[in-house]
mmCIF file of C-alpha atoms in Angstrom:
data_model
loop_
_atom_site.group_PDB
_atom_site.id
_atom_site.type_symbol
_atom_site.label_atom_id
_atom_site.label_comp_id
_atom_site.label_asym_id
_atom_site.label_seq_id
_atom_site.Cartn_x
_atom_site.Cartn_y
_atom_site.Cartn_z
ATOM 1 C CA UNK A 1 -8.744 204.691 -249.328
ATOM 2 C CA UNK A 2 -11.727 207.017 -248.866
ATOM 3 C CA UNK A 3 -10.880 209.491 -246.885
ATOM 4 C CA UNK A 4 -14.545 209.108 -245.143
ATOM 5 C CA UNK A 5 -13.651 206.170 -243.418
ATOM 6 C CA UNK A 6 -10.637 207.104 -241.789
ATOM 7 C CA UNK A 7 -8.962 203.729 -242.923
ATOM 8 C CA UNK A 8 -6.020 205.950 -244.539
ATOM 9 C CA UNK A 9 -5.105 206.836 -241.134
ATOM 10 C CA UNK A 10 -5.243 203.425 -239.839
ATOM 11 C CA UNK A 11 -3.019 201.768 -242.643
ATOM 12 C CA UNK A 12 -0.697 204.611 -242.149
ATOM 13 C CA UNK A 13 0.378 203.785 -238.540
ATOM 14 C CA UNK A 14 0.431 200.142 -239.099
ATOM 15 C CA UNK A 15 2.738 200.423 -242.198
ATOM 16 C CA UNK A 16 5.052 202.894 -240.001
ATOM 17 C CA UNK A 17 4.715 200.302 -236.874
ATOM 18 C CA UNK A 18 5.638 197.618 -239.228
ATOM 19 C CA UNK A 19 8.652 199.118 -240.838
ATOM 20 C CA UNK A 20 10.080 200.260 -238.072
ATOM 21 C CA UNK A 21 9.834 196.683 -236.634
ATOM 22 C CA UNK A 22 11.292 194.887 -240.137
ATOM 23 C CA UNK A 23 14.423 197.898 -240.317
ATOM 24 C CA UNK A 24 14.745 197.236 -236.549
ATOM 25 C CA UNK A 25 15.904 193.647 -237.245
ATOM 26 C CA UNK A 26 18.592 194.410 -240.285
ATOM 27 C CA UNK A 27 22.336 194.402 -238.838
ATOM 28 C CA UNK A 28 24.198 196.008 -241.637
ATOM 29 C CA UNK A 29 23.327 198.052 -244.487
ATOM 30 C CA UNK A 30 23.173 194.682 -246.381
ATOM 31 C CA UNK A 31 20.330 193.846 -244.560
ATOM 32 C CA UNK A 32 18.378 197.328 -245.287
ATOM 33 C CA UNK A 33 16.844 195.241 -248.850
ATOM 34 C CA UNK A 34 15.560 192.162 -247.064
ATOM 35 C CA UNK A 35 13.669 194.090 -244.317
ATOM 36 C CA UNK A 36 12.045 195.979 -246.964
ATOM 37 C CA UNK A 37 11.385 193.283 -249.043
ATOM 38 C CA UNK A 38 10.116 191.381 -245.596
ATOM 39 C CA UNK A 39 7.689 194.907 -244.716
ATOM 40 C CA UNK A 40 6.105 194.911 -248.300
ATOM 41 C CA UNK A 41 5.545 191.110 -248.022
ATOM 42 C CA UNK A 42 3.880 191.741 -244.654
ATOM 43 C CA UNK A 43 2.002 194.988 -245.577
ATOM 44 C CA UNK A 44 0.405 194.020 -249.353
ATOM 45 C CA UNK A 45 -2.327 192.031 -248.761
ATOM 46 C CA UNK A 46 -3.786 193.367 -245.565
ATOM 47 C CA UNK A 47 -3.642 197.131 -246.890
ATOM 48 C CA UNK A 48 -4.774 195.931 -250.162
ATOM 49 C CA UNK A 49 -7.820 194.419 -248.178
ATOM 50 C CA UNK A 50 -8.438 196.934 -246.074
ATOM 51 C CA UNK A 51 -8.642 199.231 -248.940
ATOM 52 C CA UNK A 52 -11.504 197.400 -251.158
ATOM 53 C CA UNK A 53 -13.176 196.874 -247.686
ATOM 54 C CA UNK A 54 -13.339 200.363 -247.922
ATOM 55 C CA UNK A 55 -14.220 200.745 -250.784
ATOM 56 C CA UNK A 56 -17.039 198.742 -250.615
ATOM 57 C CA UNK A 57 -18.221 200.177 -247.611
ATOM 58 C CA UNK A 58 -18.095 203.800 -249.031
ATOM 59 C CA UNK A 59 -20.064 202.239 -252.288
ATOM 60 C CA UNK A 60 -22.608 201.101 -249.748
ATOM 61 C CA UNK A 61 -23.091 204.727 -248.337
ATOM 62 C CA UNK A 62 -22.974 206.423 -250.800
ATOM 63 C CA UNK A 63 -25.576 203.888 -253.105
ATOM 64 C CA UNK A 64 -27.011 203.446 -249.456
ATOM 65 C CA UNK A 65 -30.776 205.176 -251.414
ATOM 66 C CA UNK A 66 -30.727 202.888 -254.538
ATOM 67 C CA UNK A 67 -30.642 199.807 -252.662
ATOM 68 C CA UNK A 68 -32.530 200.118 -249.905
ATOM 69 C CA UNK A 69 -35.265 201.756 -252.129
ATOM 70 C CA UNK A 70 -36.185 198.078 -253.836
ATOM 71 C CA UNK A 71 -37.417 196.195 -250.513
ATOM 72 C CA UNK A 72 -35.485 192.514 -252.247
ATOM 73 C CA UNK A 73 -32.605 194.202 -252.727
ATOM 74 C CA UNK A 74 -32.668 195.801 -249.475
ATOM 75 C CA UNK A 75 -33.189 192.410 -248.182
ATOM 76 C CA UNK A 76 -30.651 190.686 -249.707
ATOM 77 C CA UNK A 77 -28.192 193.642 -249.127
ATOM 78 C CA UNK A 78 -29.017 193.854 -245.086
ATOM 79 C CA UNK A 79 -28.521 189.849 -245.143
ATOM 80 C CA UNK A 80 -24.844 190.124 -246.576
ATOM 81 C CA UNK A 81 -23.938 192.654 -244.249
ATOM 82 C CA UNK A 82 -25.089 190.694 -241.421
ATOM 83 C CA UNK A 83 -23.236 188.081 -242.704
ATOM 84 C CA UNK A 84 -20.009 189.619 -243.448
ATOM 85 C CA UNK A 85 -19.613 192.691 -241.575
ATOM 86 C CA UNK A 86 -18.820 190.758 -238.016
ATOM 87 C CA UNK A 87 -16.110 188.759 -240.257
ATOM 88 C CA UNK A 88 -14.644 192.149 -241.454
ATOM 89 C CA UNK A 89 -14.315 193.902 -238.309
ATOM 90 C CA UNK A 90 -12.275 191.170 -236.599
ATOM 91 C CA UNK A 91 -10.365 190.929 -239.891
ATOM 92 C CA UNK A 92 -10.002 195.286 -239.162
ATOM 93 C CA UNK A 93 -9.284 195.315 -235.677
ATOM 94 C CA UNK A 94 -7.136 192.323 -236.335
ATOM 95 C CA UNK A 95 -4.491 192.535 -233.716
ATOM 96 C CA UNK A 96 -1.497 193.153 -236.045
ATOM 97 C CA UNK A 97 1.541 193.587 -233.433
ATOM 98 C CA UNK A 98 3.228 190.223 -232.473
ATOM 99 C CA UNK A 99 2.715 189.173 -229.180
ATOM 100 C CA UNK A 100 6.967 190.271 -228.301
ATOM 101 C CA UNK A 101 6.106 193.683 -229.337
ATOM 102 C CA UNK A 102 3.132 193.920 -227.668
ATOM 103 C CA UNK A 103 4.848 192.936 -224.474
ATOM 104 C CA UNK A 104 7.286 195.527 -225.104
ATOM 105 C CA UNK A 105 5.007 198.442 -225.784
ATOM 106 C CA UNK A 106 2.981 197.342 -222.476
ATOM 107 C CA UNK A 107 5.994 197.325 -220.707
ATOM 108 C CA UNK A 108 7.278 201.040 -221.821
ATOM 109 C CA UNK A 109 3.919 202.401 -221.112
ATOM 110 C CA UNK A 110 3.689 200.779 -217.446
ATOM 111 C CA UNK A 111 7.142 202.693 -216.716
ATOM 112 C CA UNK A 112 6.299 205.557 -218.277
ATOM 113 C CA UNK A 113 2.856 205.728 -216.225
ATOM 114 C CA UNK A 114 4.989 204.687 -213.551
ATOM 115 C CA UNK A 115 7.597 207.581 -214.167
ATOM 116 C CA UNK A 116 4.642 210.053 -214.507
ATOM 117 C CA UNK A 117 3.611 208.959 -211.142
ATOM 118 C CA UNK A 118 6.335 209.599 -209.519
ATOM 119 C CA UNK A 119 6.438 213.239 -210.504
#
């Protein structure tokens, strides 16, 4: 990740979120390999993904003079990115908590706003 982007950050509390939730689910000891297994099957591709898009988007930046300088490249450069940057944000701002947990986490917060009221 470049650290410019803040994506590091990002990646970093969805891998915790979703290893908590896989190590949640084991039973026994026994099941400690599977949920790992399970979290890194989860977790490759998207932090792998979100990583290039990174990437990219600090190569873009930082190359931001060289090709905006030629007016076709600039052209064909702005073009792309209108194309494919509304594509990649959904893909980062992907909701990545199932719909159970999300439930869950609304309902903790609504108590604890509710227990903060109360005080």
């Amino acid at each position: 990740m470049m650290p410019n982007l803040g994506q590091g950050g990002c990646q970093a509390i969805e891998d915790a979120y979703r290893l908590a939730v896989e190590l949640s689910r084991a039973q026994a000891t026994e099941d400690v390999p599977r949920a790992l297994k399970a979290y890194e099957s989860e977790r490759l591709m998207r932090s792998a993904t979100v990583q290039g898009l990174a990437r990219i988007a600090s190569d873009i930046l930082f190359y931001s003079e060289l090709l905006f300088k030629n007016e076709f490249i600039g052209r064909m450069v702005g073009f792309a990115m209108g194309i494919s940057l509304p594509v990649i944000l959904q893909y980062l701002y992907l909701n990545t908590l199932d719909t159970k947990d999300a439930d869950n986490i609304a309902e903790r917060l609504g108590a604890a706003n509710a227990d903060a009221n109360e005080q």
